[in-house]
Coordinates of C-alpha atoms in Angstrom, one line a residue:
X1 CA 24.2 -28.4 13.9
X2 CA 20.7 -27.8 13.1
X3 CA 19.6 -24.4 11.7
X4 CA 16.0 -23.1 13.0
X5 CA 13.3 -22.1 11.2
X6 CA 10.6 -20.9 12.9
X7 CA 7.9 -17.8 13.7
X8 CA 7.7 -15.5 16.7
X9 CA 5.1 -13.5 17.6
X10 CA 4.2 -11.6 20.7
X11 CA 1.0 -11.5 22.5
X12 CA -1.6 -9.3 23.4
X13 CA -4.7 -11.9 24.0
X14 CA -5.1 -13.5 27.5
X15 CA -6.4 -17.1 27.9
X16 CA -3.9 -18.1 25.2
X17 CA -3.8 -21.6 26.1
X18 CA -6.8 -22.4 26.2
X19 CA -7.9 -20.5 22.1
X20 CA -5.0 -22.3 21.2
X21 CA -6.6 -25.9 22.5
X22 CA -9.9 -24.8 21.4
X23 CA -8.7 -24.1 17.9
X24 CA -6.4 -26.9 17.4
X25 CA -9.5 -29.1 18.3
X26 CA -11.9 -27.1 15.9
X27 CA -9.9 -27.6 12.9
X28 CA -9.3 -31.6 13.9
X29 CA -5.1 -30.9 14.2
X30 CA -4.0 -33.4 16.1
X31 CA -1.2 -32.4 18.4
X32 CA 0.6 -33.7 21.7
X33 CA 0.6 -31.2 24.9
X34 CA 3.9 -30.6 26.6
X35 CA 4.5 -28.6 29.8
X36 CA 7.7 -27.4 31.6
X37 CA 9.5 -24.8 33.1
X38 CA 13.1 -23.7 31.8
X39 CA 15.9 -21.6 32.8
X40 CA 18.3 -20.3 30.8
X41 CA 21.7 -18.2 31.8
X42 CA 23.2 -16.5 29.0
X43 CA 27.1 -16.1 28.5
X44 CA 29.5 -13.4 27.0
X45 CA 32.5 -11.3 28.2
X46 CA 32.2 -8.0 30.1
X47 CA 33.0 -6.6 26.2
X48 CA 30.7 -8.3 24.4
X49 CA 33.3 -10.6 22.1
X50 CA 30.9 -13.2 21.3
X51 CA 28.1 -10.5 20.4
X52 CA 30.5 -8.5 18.3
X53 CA 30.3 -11.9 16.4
X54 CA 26.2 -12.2 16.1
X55 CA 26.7 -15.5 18.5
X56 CA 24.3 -16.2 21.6
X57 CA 25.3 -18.7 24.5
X58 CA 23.5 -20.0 27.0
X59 CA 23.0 -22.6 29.4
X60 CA 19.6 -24.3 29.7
X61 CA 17.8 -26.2 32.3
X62 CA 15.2 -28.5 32.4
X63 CA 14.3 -30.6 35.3
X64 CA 18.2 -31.8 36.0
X65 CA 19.0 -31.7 32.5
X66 CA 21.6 -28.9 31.4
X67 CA 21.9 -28.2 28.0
X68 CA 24.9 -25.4 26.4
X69 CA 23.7 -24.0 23.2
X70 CA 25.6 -21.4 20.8
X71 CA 23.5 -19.4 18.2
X72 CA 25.2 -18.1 15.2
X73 CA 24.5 -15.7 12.3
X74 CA 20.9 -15.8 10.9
X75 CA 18.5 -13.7 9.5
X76 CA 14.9 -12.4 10.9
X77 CA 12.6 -11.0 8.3
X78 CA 8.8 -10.9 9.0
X79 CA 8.5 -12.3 12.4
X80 CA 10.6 -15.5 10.5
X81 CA 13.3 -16.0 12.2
X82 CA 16.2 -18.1 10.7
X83 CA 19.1 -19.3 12.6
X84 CA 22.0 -22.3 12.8
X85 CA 22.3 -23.8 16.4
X86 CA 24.6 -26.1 18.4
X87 CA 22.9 -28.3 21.4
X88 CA 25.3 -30.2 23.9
X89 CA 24.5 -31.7 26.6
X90 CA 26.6 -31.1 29.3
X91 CA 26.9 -32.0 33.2
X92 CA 27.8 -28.3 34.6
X93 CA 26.1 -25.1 34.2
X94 CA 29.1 -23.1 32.7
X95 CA 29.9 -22.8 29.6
X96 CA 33.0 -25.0 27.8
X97 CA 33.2 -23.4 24.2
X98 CA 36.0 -26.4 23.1
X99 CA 33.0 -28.7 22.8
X100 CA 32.0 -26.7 19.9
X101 CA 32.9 -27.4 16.6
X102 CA 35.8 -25.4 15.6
X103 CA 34.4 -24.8 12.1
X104 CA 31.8 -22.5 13.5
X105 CA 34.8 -19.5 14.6
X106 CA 36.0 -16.9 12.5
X107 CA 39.7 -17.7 11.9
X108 CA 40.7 -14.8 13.7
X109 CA 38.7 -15.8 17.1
X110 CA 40.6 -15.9 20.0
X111 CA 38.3 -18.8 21.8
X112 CA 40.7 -19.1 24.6
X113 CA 40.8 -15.9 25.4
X114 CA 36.9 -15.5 25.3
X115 CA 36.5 -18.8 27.6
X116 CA 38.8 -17.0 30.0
X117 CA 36.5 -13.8 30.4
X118 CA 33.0 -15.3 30.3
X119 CA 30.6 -14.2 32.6
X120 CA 26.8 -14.4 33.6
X121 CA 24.6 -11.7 31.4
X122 CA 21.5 -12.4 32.4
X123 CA 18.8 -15.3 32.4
X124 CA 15.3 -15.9 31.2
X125 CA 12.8 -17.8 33.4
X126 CA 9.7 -19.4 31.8
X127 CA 7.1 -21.9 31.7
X128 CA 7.1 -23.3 27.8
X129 CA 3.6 -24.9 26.8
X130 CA 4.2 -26.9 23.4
X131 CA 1.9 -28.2 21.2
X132 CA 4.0 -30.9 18.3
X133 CA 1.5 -30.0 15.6
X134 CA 1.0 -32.6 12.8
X135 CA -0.4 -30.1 9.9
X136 CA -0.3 -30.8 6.3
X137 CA 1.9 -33.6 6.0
X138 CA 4.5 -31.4 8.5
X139 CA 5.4 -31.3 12.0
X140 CA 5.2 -28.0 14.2
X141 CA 6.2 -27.1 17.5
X142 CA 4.0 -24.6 18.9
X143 CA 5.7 -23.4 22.0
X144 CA 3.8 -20.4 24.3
X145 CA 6.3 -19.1 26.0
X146 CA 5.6 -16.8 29.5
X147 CA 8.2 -15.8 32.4
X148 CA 10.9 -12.9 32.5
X149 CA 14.0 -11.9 31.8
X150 CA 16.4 -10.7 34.6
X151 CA 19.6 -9.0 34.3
X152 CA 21.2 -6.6 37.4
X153 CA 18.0 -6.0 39.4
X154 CA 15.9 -5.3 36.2
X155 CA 13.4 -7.0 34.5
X156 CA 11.1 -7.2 31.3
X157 CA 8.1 -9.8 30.9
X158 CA 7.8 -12.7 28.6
X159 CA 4.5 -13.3 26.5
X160 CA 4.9 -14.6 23.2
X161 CA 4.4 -17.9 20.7
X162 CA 7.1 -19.4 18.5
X163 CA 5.7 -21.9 15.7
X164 CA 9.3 -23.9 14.7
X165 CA 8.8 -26.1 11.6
X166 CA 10.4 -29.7 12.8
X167 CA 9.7 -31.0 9.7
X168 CA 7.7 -30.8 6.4
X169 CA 7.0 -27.8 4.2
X170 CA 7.6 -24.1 5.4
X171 CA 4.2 -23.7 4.0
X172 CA 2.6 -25.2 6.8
X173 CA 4.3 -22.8 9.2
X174 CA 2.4 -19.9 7.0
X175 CA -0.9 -21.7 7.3
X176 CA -0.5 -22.7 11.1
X177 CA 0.0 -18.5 11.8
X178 CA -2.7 -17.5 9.5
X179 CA -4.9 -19.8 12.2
X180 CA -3.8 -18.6 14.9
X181 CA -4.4 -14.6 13.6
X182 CA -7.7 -15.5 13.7
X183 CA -7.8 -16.3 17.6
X184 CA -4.9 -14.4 18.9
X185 CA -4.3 -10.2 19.1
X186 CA -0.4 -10.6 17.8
X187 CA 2.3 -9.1 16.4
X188 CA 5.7 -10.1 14.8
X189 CA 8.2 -10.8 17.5
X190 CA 11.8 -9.0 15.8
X191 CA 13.9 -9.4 18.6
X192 CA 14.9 -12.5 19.9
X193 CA 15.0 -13.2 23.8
X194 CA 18.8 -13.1 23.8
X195 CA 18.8 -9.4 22.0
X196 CA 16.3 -8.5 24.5
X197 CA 18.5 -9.4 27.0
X198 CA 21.0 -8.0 25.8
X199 CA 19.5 -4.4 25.7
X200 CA 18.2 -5.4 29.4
X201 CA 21.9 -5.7 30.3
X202 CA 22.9 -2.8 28.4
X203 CA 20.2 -0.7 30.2
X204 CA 19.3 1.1 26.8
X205 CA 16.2 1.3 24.3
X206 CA 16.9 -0.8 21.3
X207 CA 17.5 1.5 18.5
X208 CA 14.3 1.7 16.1
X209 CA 15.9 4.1 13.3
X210 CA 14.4 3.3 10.2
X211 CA 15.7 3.5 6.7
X212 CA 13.3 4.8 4.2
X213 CA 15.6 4.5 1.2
X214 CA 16.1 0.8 -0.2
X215 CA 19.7 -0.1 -2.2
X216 CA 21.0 -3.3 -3.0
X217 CA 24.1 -3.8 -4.6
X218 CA 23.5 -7.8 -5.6
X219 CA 20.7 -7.8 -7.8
X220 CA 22.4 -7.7 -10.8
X221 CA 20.7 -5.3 -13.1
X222 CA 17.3 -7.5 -12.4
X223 CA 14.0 -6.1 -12.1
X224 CA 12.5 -8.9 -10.4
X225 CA 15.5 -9.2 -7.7
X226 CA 14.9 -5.1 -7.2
X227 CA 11.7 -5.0 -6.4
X228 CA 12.0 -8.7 -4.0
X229 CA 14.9 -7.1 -2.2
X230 CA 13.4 -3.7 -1.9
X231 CA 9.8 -5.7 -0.2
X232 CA 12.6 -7.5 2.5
X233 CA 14.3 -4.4 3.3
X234 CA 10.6 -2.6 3.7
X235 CA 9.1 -5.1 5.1
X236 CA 11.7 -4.8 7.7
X237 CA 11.1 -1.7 8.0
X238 CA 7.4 -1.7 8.5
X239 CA 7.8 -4.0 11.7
X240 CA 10.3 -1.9 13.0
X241 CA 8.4 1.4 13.0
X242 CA 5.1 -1.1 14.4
X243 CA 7.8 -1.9 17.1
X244 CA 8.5 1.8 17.4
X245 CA 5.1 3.2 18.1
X246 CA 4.1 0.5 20.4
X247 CA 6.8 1.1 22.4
X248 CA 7.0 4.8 23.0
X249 CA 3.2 5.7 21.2
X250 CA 4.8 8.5 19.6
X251 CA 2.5 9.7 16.5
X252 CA 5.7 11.1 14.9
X253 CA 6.7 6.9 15.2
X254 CA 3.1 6.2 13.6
X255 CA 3.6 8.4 10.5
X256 CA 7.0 6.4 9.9
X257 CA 4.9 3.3 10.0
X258 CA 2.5 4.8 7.3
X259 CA 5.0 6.2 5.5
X260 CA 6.8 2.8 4.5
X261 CA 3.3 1.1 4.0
X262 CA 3.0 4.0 1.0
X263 CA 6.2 3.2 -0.1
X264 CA 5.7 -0.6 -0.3
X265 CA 2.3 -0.1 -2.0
X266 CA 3.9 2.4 -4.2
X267 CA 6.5 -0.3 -5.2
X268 CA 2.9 -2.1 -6.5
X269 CA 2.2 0.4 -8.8
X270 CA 6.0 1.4 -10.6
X271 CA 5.5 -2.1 -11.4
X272 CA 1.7 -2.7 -12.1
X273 CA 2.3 -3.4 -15.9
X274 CA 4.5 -6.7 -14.6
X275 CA 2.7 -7.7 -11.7
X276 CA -0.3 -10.5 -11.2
X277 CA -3.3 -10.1 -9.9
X278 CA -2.5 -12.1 -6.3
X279 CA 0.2 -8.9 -6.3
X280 CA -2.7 -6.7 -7.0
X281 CA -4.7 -8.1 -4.2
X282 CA -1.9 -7.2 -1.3
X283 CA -1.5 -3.6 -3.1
X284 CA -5.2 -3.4 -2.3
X285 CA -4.9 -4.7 1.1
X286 CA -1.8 -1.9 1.4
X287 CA -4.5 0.5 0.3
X288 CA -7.0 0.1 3.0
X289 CA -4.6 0.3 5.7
X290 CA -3.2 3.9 4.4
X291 CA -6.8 4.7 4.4
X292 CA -7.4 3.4 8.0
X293 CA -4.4 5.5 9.4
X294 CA -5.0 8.5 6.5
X295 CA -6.2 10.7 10.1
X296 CA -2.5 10.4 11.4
X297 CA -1.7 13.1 8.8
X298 CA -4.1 15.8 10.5
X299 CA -2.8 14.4 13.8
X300 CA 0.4 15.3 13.5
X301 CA -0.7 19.1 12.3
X302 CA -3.0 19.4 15.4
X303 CA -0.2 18.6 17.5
X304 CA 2.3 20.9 16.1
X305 CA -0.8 23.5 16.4
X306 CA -1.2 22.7 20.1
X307 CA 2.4 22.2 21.0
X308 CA 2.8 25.0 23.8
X309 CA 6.2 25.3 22.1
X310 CA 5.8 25.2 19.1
X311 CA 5.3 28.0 16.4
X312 CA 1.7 28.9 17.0
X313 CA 0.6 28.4 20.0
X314 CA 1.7 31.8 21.4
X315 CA -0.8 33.6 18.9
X316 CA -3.1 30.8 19.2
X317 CA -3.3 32.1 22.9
X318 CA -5.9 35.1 21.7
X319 CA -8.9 33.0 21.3
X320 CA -9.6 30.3 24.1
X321 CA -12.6 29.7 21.8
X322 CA -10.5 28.4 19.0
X323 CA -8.1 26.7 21.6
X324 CA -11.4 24.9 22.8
X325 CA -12.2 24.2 19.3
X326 CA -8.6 22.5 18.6
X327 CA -9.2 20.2 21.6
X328 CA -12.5 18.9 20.2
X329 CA -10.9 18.5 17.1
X330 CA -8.4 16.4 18.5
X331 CA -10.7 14.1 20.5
X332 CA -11.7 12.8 17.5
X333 CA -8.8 10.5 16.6
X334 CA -8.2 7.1 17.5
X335 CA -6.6 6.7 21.1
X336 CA -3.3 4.5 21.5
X337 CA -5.2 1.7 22.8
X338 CA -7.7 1.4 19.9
X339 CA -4.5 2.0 17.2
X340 CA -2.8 -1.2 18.7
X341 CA -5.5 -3.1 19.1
X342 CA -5.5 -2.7 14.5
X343 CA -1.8 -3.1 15.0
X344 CA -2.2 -6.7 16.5
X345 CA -5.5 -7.3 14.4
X346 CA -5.9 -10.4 12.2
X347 CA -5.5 -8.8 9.3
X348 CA -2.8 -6.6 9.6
X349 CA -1.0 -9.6 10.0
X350 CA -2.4 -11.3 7.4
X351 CA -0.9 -8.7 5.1
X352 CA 2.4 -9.0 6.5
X353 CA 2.6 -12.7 6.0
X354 CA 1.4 -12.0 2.6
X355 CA 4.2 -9.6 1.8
X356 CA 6.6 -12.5 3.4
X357 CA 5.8 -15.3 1.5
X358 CA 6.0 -13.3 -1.9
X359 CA 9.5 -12.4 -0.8
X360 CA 10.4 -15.7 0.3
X361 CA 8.5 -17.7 -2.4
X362 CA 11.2 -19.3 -5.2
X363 CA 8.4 -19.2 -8.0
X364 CA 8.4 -15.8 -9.5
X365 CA 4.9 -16.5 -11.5
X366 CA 3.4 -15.6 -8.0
X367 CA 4.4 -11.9 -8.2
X368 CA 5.5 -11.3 -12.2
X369 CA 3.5 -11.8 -15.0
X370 CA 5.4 -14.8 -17.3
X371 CA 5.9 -11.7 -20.1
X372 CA 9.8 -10.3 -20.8
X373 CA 11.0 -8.5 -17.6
X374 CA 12.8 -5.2 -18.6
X375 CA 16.4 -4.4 -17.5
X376 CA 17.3 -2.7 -14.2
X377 CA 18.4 0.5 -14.7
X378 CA 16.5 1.6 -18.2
X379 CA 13.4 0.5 -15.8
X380 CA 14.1 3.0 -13.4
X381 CA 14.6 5.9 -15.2
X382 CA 11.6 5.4 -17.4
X383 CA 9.3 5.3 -13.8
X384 CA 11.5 8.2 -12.8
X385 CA 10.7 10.0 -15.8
X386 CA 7.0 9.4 -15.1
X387 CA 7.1 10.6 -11.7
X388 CA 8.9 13.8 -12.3
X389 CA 6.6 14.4 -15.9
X390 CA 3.4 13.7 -13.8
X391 CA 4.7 16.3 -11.0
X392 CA 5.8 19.3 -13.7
X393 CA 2.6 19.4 -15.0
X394 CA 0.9 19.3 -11.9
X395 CA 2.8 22.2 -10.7
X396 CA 3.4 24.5 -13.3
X397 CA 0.2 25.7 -13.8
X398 CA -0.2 26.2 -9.6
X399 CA -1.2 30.1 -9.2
X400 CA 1.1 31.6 -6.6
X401 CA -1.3 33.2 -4.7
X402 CA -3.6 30.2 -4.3
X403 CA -3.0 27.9 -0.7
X404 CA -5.5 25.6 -1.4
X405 CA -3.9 24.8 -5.1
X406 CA -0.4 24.3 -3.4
X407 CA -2.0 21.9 -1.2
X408 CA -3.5 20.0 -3.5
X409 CA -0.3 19.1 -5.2
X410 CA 0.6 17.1 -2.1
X411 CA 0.1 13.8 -3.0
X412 CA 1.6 14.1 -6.7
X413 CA 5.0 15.6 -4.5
X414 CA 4.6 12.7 -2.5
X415 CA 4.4 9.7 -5.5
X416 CA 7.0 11.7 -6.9
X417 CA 9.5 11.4 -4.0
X418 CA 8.5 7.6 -2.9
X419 CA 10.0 6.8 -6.5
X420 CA 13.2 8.3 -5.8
X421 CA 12.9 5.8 -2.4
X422 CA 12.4 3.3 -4.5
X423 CA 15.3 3.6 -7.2
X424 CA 17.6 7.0 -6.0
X425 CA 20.3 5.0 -4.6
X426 CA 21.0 3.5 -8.1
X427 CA 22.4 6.6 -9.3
X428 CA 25.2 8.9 -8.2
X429 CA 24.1 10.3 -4.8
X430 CA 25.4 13.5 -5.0
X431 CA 23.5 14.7 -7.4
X432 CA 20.3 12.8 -5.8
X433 CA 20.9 14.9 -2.3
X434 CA 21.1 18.1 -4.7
X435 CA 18.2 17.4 -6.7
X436 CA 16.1 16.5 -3.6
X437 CA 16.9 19.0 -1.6
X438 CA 14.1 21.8 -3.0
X439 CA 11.7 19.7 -3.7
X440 CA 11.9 18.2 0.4
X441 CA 12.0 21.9 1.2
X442 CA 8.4 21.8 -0.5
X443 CA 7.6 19.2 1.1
X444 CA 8.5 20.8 4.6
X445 CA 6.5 23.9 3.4
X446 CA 3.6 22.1 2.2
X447 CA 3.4 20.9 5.8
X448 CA 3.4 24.1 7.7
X449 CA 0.8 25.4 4.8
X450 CA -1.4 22.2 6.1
X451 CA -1.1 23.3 9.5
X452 CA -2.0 26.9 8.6
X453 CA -5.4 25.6 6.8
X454 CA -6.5 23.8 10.2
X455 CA -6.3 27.1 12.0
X456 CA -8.3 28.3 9.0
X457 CA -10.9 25.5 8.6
X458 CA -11.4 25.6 12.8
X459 CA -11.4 29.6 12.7
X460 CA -14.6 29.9 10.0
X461 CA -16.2 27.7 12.6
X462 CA -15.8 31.0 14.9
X463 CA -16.6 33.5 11.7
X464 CA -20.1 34.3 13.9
X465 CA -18.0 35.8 16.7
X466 CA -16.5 39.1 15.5
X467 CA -14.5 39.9 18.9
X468 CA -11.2 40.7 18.8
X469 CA -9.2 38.1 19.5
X470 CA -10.7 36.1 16.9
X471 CA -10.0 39.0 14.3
X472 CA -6.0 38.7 15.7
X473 CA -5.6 35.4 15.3
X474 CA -7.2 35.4 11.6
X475 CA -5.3 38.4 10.9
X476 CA -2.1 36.4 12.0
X477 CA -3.0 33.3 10.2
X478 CA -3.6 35.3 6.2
X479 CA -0.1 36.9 7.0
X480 CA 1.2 33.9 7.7
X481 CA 0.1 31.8 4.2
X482 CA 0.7 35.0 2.2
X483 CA 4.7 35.2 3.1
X484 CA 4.6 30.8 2.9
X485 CA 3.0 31.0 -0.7
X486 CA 5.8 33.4 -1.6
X487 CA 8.4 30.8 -0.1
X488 CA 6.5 28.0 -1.7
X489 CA 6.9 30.1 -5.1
X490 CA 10.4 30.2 -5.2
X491 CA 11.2 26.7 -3.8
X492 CA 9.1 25.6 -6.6
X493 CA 11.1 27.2 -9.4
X494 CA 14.3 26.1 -7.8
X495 CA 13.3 22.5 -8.2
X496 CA 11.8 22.8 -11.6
X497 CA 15.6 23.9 -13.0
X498 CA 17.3 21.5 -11.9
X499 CA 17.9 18.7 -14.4
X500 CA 17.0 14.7 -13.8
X501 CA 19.8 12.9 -11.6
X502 CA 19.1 9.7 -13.2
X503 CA 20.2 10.7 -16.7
X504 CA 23.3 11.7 -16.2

């Protein structure tokens, strides 16, 4: 059994083989070049027993050699993926499960039975370019991998690069990627070939739902643990949402995306007093990728403006001027192309391997200052108390009748909430839901008042023409804020009663 350790990332750069060469060569790494082509038939029963276990199986050809392999349980976090194996070789192409170790099934397996159903998934068909890096006192395999997967008539395309650490230090496999980000458009590969296959066989879009709250239930009243495990689970998360967009180029999957980069970064800040300056740094880096994507925001309102079934487009309909105007508004943002392009870019994923090898790094003096860390749960309230104090005083003194004040409470609503991401699910979640629920409802208003001031800002571009279906529309819009403000009003007094979750 050997358990692999390794990095996958998928492409978007052509000429891969030869950047790779040239920058091997550049940086004086030598290497030894390795070509073939290999097939590989993967293995489960029409019910998916062995998948209901988290195993893959697979028979693998090489020339004439034939090789069965069963991967069991792992992990994947950051593109790293982590993962025992089992190599045989064997002299048929069908799988024989006996010749497996017998420590590697669940007591209750039923391997009989599941040798008696197996049957052909699918198969992945590729040409596999390695490069056995020697780098830092360790050994690499760089393997560029490019072919197909097959299952029933269907088929997806292979184009990716997996760097497996043979030997050495795991720290050369960091240092190897952060090269090749500087030739290569690529992203973190989370699925493996098997689960691809998998969903190819299935028929089905893998399922990107992502989960925006973070609870842990083995830290152990530790601070340091907390905020590790809550970067993993984010982290996650992030590459997920990345996988999302990309996929589908849904704006709605692109404001997930910068949503969990604000909650990451705000993770930074609840514990700046503790952190070290190389934490500091990625914060930063955190920062200017919020910024980068801080358009998305009005995106999102412009296309809730324009939706032809949404709220406002019917009385939108009066003015083709201001239609006009919201069209030239919304050629202004980034296309799809030029958003995954900064998605694949070196130093997006410079920041992700950044936030992986804090996480996965066993010295805590790279994130935490060496100073006495506090305790768990007294940490959490005091940050929650912050939040909540910070956002009372903020929106207390808001007059009523005043959008733009409303609006400019956003942000302090926002910090306020990502801290309740952070540490809610450490107290009873009952009362979380019930004290969360008005202020999410001013959230949700705040949003429709942001959409309201774009038809406002885009109509006093129009305040020269005095026809009439200008005059409608602006007529509509005032009406519209002025019953929202009284909404907002009482949403906001609801929340203010209600009394801290975390200290009961």
């Amino acid at each position: 059994m050997i358990t692999e350790v390794e990095l996958k990332f998928l492409i978007l750069s052509d000429d891969v083989s030869e950047r790779i060469k040239q920058l091997l060569t550049s940086h004086q790494i030598p290497y030894q070049h390795n070509v073939r082509k290999l097939h590989n038939c993967y293995f489960d029963t029409p019910d998916l027993k062995l998948r209901a276990l988290d195993c893959g199986l697979r028979i693998r050809q090489y020339e004439t050699h034939l090789e069965q392999t069963i991967k069991t349980s792992g992990k994947v976090l950051g593109g790293l993926h982590q993962r025992p194996e089992y190599n045989i070789t064997v002299e048929h192409n069908f799988p024989d499960l006996s010749l497996f170790p017998n420590s590697i099934w669940p007591d209750d397996a039923n391997v009989e039975a599941i040798q008696r159903e197996l049957t052909s998934l699918f198969s992945t068909n590729f040409q596999r370019e390695t490069w056995l890096v020697d780098i830092e006192g360790s050994k690499i395999e760089m393997a560029l991998d490019q072919g197909e997967i097959l299952s029933d008539g269907r088929q997806e395309a292979i184009n990716e690069i997996e760097l497996e650490l043979v030997e050495g230090d795991v720290s050369a496999l960091y240092n190897l990627a952060t090269l090749l980000f500087s030739q290569l458009s690529l992203r973190a590969g989370i699925h493996s070939k098997a689960a691809r296959g998998y969903r190819l066989f299935a028929d089905k879009p893998f399922n990107y739902s992502v989960a925006l709250f973070f609870s842990d239930d083995n830290t152990q009243n530790n601070t340091q643990q907390w905020f590790i495990a809550a970067l993993s689970h984010y982290l996650q998360q992030l590459q997920l949402a990345t996988e999302s967009y990309l996929t589908n180029r849904k704006l709605s999957a692109l404001m997930q995306m910068v949503e969990i980069l604000s909650i990451i970064r705000h993770g930074f800040w609840l514990y700046d007093e503790i952190i070290t300056e190389h934490s500091k740094e990625i914060r930063r880096e955190l920062s200017h990728f919020i910024q980068l994507f801080a358009w998305v925001d009005s995106a999102i309102y412009l296309k809730e403006v324009m939706n032809k079934t949404g709220n406002y487009r019917k009385k939108l309909e009066y003015s083709q001027q201001l239609i006009e105007q919201l069209k030239l508004e919304k050629r202004r943002f980034p296309d799809a192309e030029m958003v995954s392009e900064l998605l694949h870019s070196e130093r997006f994923n410079q920041l992700q391997m950044r936030l992986l090898q804090l996480i996965l790094n066993d010295d805590p003096s790279k994130a935490f200052l060496p100073v006495a860390q506090p305790s768990l749960l007294p940490f959490a309230r005091e940050q929650m108390n912050k939040s909540l104090t910070e956002l009372h005083v903020a929106i207390e003194a808001i007059d009523p009748t005043d959008a733009e004040q409303f609006l400019d409470k956003r942000k302090v609503l926002h910090r306020c909430l990502l801290t309740g991401n952070w540490f809610g699910h450490l107290f009873d979640q009952q009362h979380r839901h019930h004290f969360r629920v008005p202020w999410l409802d001013m959230q949700q208003g705040l949003s429709e008042l942001q959409s309201l001031w774009i038809i406002k800002q885009q109509l006093e571009k129009l305040a020269d023409d005095n026809n009439e279906s200008v005059v409608k529309v602006i007529t509509w819009q005032q009406r519209k804020v002025e019953n929202l403000l009284v909404a907002l009003s009482h949403t906001k007094d609801a929340a203010l009663s209600l009394p801290a979750y975390w200290q009961n």
